[in-house]
Amino acid sequence: MVRDLDHWIDGKTVPRGTQPAMTVHGPVDRRSVASVALGGASHVADAVAAARGAGPDWADRAPVERGRLLLAVSSALRERAEEFVEVEVEETGKLVSEMRGGLGVAADYFEYYGGVVRALFGETIGLGSGDHAFTTREPYGVVGMITPWNGPLTQAARGMAAALAAGNTVVVKPSEFTSSTTLMLARLCEEVGVPPGVVNVVLGTGAEVGAALVDHPDVRLLAFTGSVTTGRAVAEGAARRLVPTILELGGKSANVVFADADLDRVVESALTICVGAGQQCAALSRLLVQHEVHDELLDRVAAAMRERVPGERLAPMTTEGQFEKVVEYFDVAARDGARLVVGGRAASGETAAGRYVEATVYADVTPQMRIFREEVFGPVLAVSRFGTEDEAVAMANDSDFGLVASVWTRDSGRALRVASRMEAGQVIVNGGRTGIETPFGGYKSSGLGREKGFESLLHYTQLKTTVVSTR
C-alpha cells in the first residue's frame, strides 16, 4: 500500500490540495511506498506561525511538566514500536534488527531529556555587597530542524527531545525520501498531550522547504544534519540573519589499530561499517593498521565482510542517488590504484531488484586516494598501513572531517596520548561504549555545536544574565 503523506501543522493534517507530490520507491525492491506532498514557503510560514503562537505557553510551563510529556512520548514509542519499525524499514531498507535498536534509541532520547531538563540550572555570580547577579537558560523560540534520510526517526527524536525539553517549539523538515516516521512521531506527541503547534512537520525538498525554513525571520535557531555542502548553505543563510546553528555533517572517521590491540574486538569494530549499510556519518570508514598486524587483521576483516550477504545481513542503499554514488566510488577506487580485497560491485541475483551493493574492503589505500579522503556513505572500508605512533596520528588527522576517531591498544599511556592528539569531536578507546548521554559533534568540516547528552540542552538554550541592585 502506498502511503499518502501530508504536512502536520498546528495539530492537524494539512491536505496537499493541488500542490505537487513525489513518489518514493523503497530500497529493497524499488516498489512505490509513499506519495509525499511537496510543500513550499507558504507551508513553512504557516508552520512557523503555529510554532510561534504555541511558544509562550510551552516555554512558561515548569520543566517538570514538559519532562513528563516527553516521558509519555517515550512510553508511547515503545508501545507502538513495531508499527514504527515496519514503516521505517520499508522506506530506509534498514535490517529489522537495526531498526528495532533505532526505535529504542529514539525512545531513550525522550526519556533522557524528559528527566535531565529538571537539572538545567543557571548560576549565581558574586559582585559584592548590594549587587546580585544570576544567569538563566532560556529557549530560543522557534527551532527549524532539517533531518536526513539515513536515520529519520532517531535524528528527529534526538533534536526534538532536547529542543522541546528546553522550552522551544519546532518545525521539522524531514527528508522527502523518508518522511513517514517523522510525521508519525509528531502525531504521537499530540496524542500524549503535547499542545498543537509545538511540533510541526513540513514536507518537501531542501531547495523549497529547507531554504524557506532557513530564511524565515521567526526561526531563531537552525539544526541541520546532512552533507557538508548543504550544511555550508544552511550556515550561510543563518549567518545573513545572525541566527545560531547546530550542524552535524559528514565524517571520514579513522579506526587506528596498534600491534598490541585485541584483534578479535577490532574485527567487530571494523564490521560496524556495515551497520545501516555504512550510511551513517559516524562510520569508521578508514582502518589504519600498524605494519606488524596489518596482514592478519586484513585477512580476518575480509573474511568477516564476505559473510555480510546483501539482503540477509546487509541493508540496501536508501536512495537511488546514494546507490549510484557508491557504485561510482568502486570505479574511483580502481582508477586510483586501491587494491580490491572483497566486494566492489552492485549485488547480483535476487537482490539486484533493490539498491544493494556488496560489503567492500580496499587495501593499500594511501592518503592521496579519494576513498581515503571522501565520505562514501556505504559499506566500503579503506585499509591503510602505518609504522609509528606519530604516523598514525598524522594519517588519522589528514582529513577535512573530524567527527569520530577510534584507537585500539593495550598501552593505556599510548591510548590517552593518541586520543588527546586526535582532531575529532568524539574519540573511542578500545571500543568504549557511547550512548545518548555522550555529547556528539564534529571538528573541522564535520560541523558545529553538539547533539546528545546534557550538552545538547545548552545548545538549545540561550544564556541571560540578570543583575539586581539592592542598595
Coordinates of N, CA and C in Angstrom, one line a residue, residues 86-235:
E86 N 8.2 -1.2 11.2 CA 7.8 -1.6 9.9 C 7.8 -0.5 8.8
V87 N 7.3 0.7 9.2 CA 7.3 1.8 8.2 C 8.7 2.2 7.9
E88 N 9.6 2.4 8.9 CA 10.9 2.9 8.5 C 11.8 1.8 7.8
V89 N 11.6 0.6 8.1 CA 12.3 -0.4 7.3 C 11.9 -0.4 5.9
E90 N 10.6 -0.2 5.6 CA 10.1 -0.1 4.2 C 10.7 1.1 3.5
E91 N 10.9 2.2 4.2 CA 11.4 3.4 3.5 C 12.9 3.5 3.4
T92 N 13.6 3.0 4.5 CA 15.1 3.2 4.5 C 15.8 1.9 4.1
G93 N 15.1 0.7 4.2 CA 15.8 -0.5 3.9 C 16.6 -1.1 5.1
K94 N 16.6 -0.5 6.2 CA 17.4 -1.0 7.3 C 16.9 -2.4 7.7
L95 N 17.9 -3.2 8.2 CA 17.5 -4.5 8.7 C 16.6 -4.3 9.9
V96 N 15.7 -5.3 10.1 CA 14.7 -5.1 11.2 C 15.4 -5.0 12.5
S97 N 16.4 -5.8 12.7 CA 17.2 -5.7 14.0 C 17.8 -4.4 14.2
E98 N 18.3 -3.8 13.1 CA 18.9 -2.4 13.3 C 17.8 -1.4 13.6
M99 N 16.7 -1.5 13.0 CA 15.6 -0.5 13.2 C 15.0 -0.7 14.6
R100 N 14.9 -1.9 15.1 CA 14.4 -2.1 16.5 C 15.4 -1.4 17.5
G101 N 16.7 -1.5 17.2 CA 17.6 -0.8 18.0 C 17.4 0.7 17.9
G102 N 17.2 1.2 16.7 CA 17.0 2.6 16.5 C 15.8 3.1 17.1
L103 N 14.7 2.3 17.1 CA 13.5 2.7 17.8 C 13.7 2.9 19.3
G104 N 14.5 2.0 19.9 CA 14.9 2.1 21.3 C 15.6 3.4 21.6
V105 N 16.6 3.7 20.7 CA 17.3 4.9 20.9 C 16.4 6.2 20.8
A106 N 15.5 6.2 19.9 CA 14.6 7.3 19.8 C 13.8 7.5 21.0
A107 N 13.3 6.4 21.6 CA 12.5 6.5 22.8 C 13.4 6.9 24.0
D108 N 14.7 6.5 24.0 CA 15.6 6.9 25.0 C 15.8 8.4 25.0
Y109 N 15.9 9.0 23.8 CA 16.1 10.4 23.8 C 15.0 11.2 24.6
F110 N 13.8 10.8 24.3 CA 12.7 11.5 25.0 C 12.7 11.2 26.5
E111 N 13.1 9.9 26.9 CA 13.2 9.6 28.3 C 14.3 10.4 29.0
Y112 N 15.4 10.4 28.3 CA 16.6 11.1 28.9 C 16.3 12.6 29.1
Y113 N 15.9 13.3 28.0 CA 15.7 14.7 28.1 C 14.5 15.1 29.0
G114 N 13.5 14.1 29.0 CA 12.4 14.3 29.9 C 12.8 14.4 31.4
G115 N 13.9 13.7 31.7 CA 14.4 13.7 33.1 C 15.4 14.8 33.4
V116 N 16.4 14.9 32.5 CA 17.5 15.8 32.9 C 17.2 17.3 32.7
V117 N 16.0 17.6 32.0 CA 15.7 19.0 31.9 C 15.5 19.7 33.3
R118 N 15.1 18.9 34.3 CA 14.9 19.4 35.6 C 16.2 19.8 36.3
A119 N 17.3 19.5 35.7 CA 18.7 19.8 36.2 C 19.3 21.0 35.4
L120 N 18.5 21.6 34.5 CA 19.0 22.7 33.7 C 19.0 24.0 34.6
F121 N 20.1 24.3 35.3 CA 20.2 25.4 36.2 C 21.1 26.5 35.7
G122 N 20.8 27.7 36.2 CA 21.8 28.8 35.9 C 22.8 28.9 37.1
E123 N 23.5 30.0 37.2 CA 24.5 30.2 38.2 C 24.3 31.6 38.9
T124 N 24.9 31.7 40.1 CA 24.9 33.0 40.7 C 26.4 33.5 40.6
I125 N 26.5 34.8 40.6 CA 27.8 35.4 40.4 C 28.0 36.5 41.5
G126 N 29.0 36.3 42.3 CA 29.3 37.3 43.3 C 29.8 38.6 42.8
L127 N 29.2 39.7 43.1 CA 29.6 41.0 42.7 C 29.9 42.0 43.8
G128 N 29.8 41.5 45.0 CA 30.0 42.3 46.2 C 28.7 42.7 46.8
S129 N 28.7 43.2 48.0 CA 27.5 43.6 48.8 C 26.6 44.5 48.0
G130 N 25.3 44.2 48.0 CA 24.4 45.1 47.4 C 24.1 44.8 45.9
D131 N 24.8 44.0 45.3 CA 24.6 43.6 43.9 C 24.5 42.1 43.7
H132 N 23.5 41.6 43.1 CA 23.3 40.2 42.9 C 23.1 39.9 41.4
A133 N 23.9 39.0 40.9 CA 23.8 38.6 39.5 C 23.5 37.1 39.4
F134 N 22.7 36.7 38.5 CA 22.4 35.3 38.2 C 22.2 35.1 36.7
T135 N 22.4 33.9 36.3 CA 22.1 33.5 34.9 C 21.0 32.6 34.8
T136 N 20.3 32.6 33.7 CA 19.2 31.7 33.4 C 19.4 31.2 32.0
R137 N 18.9 29.9 31.7 CA 18.9 29.3 30.4 C 17.5 29.4 29.9
E138 N 17.4 30.1 28.7 CA 16.0 30.3 28.1 C 16.0 29.8 26.7
P139 N 14.8 29.3 26.3 CA 14.7 28.8 24.9 C 14.8 29.9 23.9
Y140 N 15.2 29.5 22.7 CA 15.3 30.4 21.6 C 13.9 30.8 21.1
G141 N 13.0 29.9 21.1 CA 11.7 30.2 20.5 C 11.4 29.1 19.4
V142 N 11.3 29.5 18.2 CA 11.0 28.5 17.1 C 12.4 28.0 16.6
V143 N 12.5 26.6 16.6 CA 13.7 26.0 16.1 C 13.3 25.3 14.8
G144 N 14.1 25.6 13.8 CA 13.9 24.9 12.5 C 14.9 23.7 12.4
M145 N 14.4 22.5 12.1 CA 15.2 21.3 12.0 C 15.1 20.7 10.7
I146 N 16.2 20.4 10.1 CA 16.3 19.7 8.8 C 17.0 18.4 9.0
T147 N 16.3 17.3 8.8 CA 16.8 16.0 9.2 C 17.1 15.1 7.9
P148 N 18.0 14.1 8.0 CA 18.4 13.4 6.8 C 17.6 12.1 6.6
W149 N 17.9 11.4 5.5 CA 17.1 10.2 5.1 C 17.7 9.0 5.8
N150 N 18.9 9.0 6.3 CA 19.5 7.8 6.7 C 19.1 7.3 8.1
G151 N 18.5 8.2 8.9 CA 18.0 7.7 10.3 C 16.9 8.7 10.7
P152 N 15.8 8.7 9.9 CA 14.8 9.7 10.1 C 14.2 9.7 11.5
L153 N 13.8 8.6 12.1 CA 13.2 8.6 13.4 C 14.2 9.0 14.5
T154 N 15.4 8.4 14.5 CA 16.3 8.7 15.6 C 16.8 10.2 15.5
Q155 N 17.0 10.7 14.2 CA 17.5 12.0 14.1 C 16.5 13.0 14.5
A156 N 15.2 12.8 14.1 CA 14.2 13.7 14.6 C 14.0 13.7 16.1
A157 N 14.1 12.5 16.7 CA 13.9 12.4 18.1 C 15.0 13.0 18.9
R158 N 16.2 12.9 18.4 CA 17.4 13.5 19.0 C 17.3 15.0 19.2
G159 N 16.9 15.7 18.1 CA 16.8 17.1 18.1 C 15.5 17.6 18.8
M160 N 14.4 16.9 18.5 CA 13.1 17.3 19.0 C 13.1 17.2 20.6
A161 N 13.6 16.1 21.1 CA 13.5 15.9 22.5 C 14.3 16.9 23.3
A162 N 15.5 17.3 22.8 CA 16.3 18.3 23.5 C 15.7 19.7 23.4
A163 N 15.2 20.0 22.2 CA 14.7 21.3 21.9 C 13.4 21.5 22.7
L164 N 12.5 20.5 22.7 CA 11.2 20.6 23.4 C 11.5 20.7 24.9
A165 N 12.4 19.9 25.4 CA 12.7 19.9 26.8 C 13.1 21.3 27.3
A166 N 13.9 22.0 26.5 CA 14.4 23.3 26.8 C 13.4 24.4 26.6
G167 N 12.2 24.1 26.1 CA 11.1 25.0 26.0 C 10.9 25.6 24.7
N168 N 11.6 25.1 23.6 CA 11.4 25.6 22.3 C 10.2 24.9 21.6
T169 N 9.7 25.5 20.5 CA 8.8 24.8 19.6 C 9.6 24.5 18.3
V170 N 9.1 23.5 17.5 CA 9.9 23.1 16.4 C 9.1 23.0 15.1
V171 N 9.8 23.3 14.0 CA 9.3 23.0 12.7 C 10.3 22.1 12.0
V172 N 9.9 20.9 11.7 CA 10.8 19.9 11.2 C 10.6 19.7 9.7
K173 N 11.7 19.7 8.9 CA 11.6 19.3 7.5 C 12.4 18.0 7.4
P174 N 11.7 16.8 7.3 CA 12.4 15.6 7.1 C 12.8 15.4 5.7
S175 N 13.7 14.5 5.4 CA 14.0 14.2 4.0 C 12.7 13.7 3.3
E176 N 12.6 14.2 2.1 CA 11.4 13.8 1.2 C 11.4 12.3 0.9
F177 N 12.6 11.7 1.1 CA 12.6 10.2 0.8 C 12.2 9.4 2.0
T178 N 12.2 9.9 3.2 CA 11.9 9.1 4.4 C 11.1 10.0 5.4
S179 N 9.9 10.4 5.0 CA 9.2 11.3 5.9 C 8.2 10.7 6.8
S180 N 7.9 9.4 6.6 CA 6.7 8.8 7.3 C 6.9 8.8 8.9
T181 N 8.0 8.3 9.4 CA 8.1 8.2 10.8 C 8.2 9.5 11.5
T182 N 8.7 10.5 10.9 CA 8.7 11.9 11.5 C 7.3 12.4 11.7
L183 N 6.4 12.2 10.7 CA 5.0 12.6 10.8 C 4.3 11.7 11.9
M184 N 4.6 10.5 11.9 CA 4.0 9.6 13.0 C 4.4 10.1 14.3
L185 N 5.7 10.5 14.5 CA 6.2 11.0 15.8 C 5.5 12.3 16.2
A186 N 5.3 13.2 15.2 CA 4.6 14.4 15.5 C 3.2 14.2 16.0
R187 N 2.5 13.3 15.3 CA 1.1 13.0 15.8 C 1.1 12.3 17.1
L188 N 2.1 11.5 17.4 CA 2.2 10.8 18.7 C 2.4 11.8 19.8
C189 N 3.2 12.9 19.5 CA 3.4 13.9 20.5 C 2.1 14.5 21.0
E190 N 1.2 14.8 20.0 CA 0.0 15.4 20.4 C -1.0 14.4 21.0
E191 N -0.9 13.2 20.6 CA -1.8 12.2 21.3 C -1.5 12.0 22.7
V192 N -0.3 12.2 23.2 CA 0.0 12.1 24.6 C -0.1 13.4 25.4
G193 N -0.5 14.5 24.6 CA -0.8 15.8 25.3 C 0.1 17.0 25.0
V194 N 1.1 16.8 24.1 CA 1.9 18.0 23.7 C 0.9 18.9 22.9
P195 N 0.9 20.2 23.3 CA -0.1 21.1 22.7 C 0.1 21.3 21.2
P196 N -1.0 21.5 20.4 CA -0.9 21.8 19.0 C 0.0 23.0 18.7
G197 N 0.8 22.9 17.7 CA 1.7 23.9 17.3 C 3.1 23.8 17.9
V198 N 3.3 23.0 18.9 CA 4.6 22.8 19.5 C 5.5 22.0 18.5
V199 N 4.9 21.0 17.9 CA 5.6 20.2 16.9 C 4.9 20.3 15.5
N200 N 5.6 20.7 14.5 CA 5.1 20.8 13.2 C 6.0 20.2 12.2
V201 N 5.5 19.6 11.1 CA 6.3 18.9 10.1 C 5.8 19.4 8.7
V202 N 6.8 20.0 8.0 CA 6.5 20.4 6.6 C 7.3 19.5 5.7
L203 N 6.6 18.9 4.7 CA 7.3 18.0 3.8 C 7.7 18.8 2.5
G204 N 8.7 18.2 1.9 CA 9.2 18.8 0.6 C 10.7 18.7 0.5
T205 N 11.2 19.4 -0.5 CA 12.6 19.4 -0.8 C 13.4 20.4 -0.1
G206 N 14.7 20.2 -0.1 CA 15.6 21.2 0.6 C 15.6 22.6 -0.2
A207 N 15.5 22.5 -1.5 CA 15.5 23.7 -2.3 C 14.3 24.6 -2.0
E208 N 13.2 24.0 -1.7 CA 11.9 24.8 -1.4 C 11.7 24.9 0.1
V209 N 11.4 23.8 0.7 CA 11.0 23.9 2.2 C 12.3 24.2 3.0
G210 N 13.4 23.6 2.8 CA 14.6 23.8 3.6 C 15.0 25.2 3.5
A211 N 15.1 25.8 2.3 CA 15.6 27.1 2.1 C 14.6 28.1 2.8
A212 N 13.3 27.9 2.7 CA 12.3 28.8 3.3 C 12.4 28.7 4.8
L213 N 12.7 27.6 5.4 CA 12.9 27.5 6.8 C 14.1 28.2 7.3
V214 N 15.2 28.1 6.5 CA 16.5 28.8 6.8 C 16.3 30.4 6.8
D215 N 15.5 30.8 5.8 CA 15.3 32.2 5.6 C 14.2 32.9 6.5
H216 N 13.4 32.1 7.1 CA 12.2 32.7 7.8 C 12.7 33.5 9.0
P217 N 12.2 34.8 9.1 CA 12.7 35.7 10.1 C 12.3 35.2 11.6
D218 N 11.3 34.4 11.7 CA 10.9 34.0 13.1 C 11.5 32.7 13.5
V219 N 12.3 32.1 12.7 CA 13.1 30.9 13.1 C 14.4 31.4 13.8
R220 N 14.6 31.1 15.1 CA 15.7 31.7 15.8 C 16.9 30.7 16.1
L221 N 16.7 29.5 15.7 CA 17.8 28.5 15.8 C 17.6 27.5 14.7
L222 N 18.7 27.1 14.0 CA 18.6 26.1 13.0 C 19.5 24.9 13.3
A223 N 18.9 23.7 13.2 CA 19.6 22.5 13.5 C 19.5 21.6 12.2
F224 N 20.7 21.3 11.7 CA 20.8 20.6 10.4 C 21.7 19.4 10.5
T225 N 21.2 18.2 10.0 CA 22.1 17.1 9.9 C 22.1 16.6 8.4
G226 N 23.3 16.5 7.8 CA 23.3 16.1 6.4 C 24.7 16.4 5.9
S227 N 24.8 16.7 4.6 CA 26.1 16.8 3.9 C 26.8 18.1 4.2
V228 N 28.1 18.1 4.0 CA 28.8 19.3 4.2 C 28.4 20.4 3.3
T229 N 28.1 20.1 2.0 CA 27.7 21.1 1.0 C 26.4 21.8 1.5
T230 N 25.4 21.0 1.8 CA 24.2 21.6 2.3 C 24.3 22.3 3.6
G231 N 25.2 21.8 4.5 CA 25.4 22.4 5.8 C 26.0 23.8 5.6
R232 N 26.9 23.9 4.7 CA 27.5 25.3 4.4 C 26.4 26.2 3.9
A233 N 25.5 25.8 3.1 CA 24.4 26.6 2.6 C 23.5 27.0 3.8
V234 N 23.2 26.1 4.7 CA 22.4 26.5 5.9 C 23.2 27.5 6.7
A235 N 24.5 27.3 6.9 CA 25.2 28.2 7.7 C 25.3 29.6 7.1

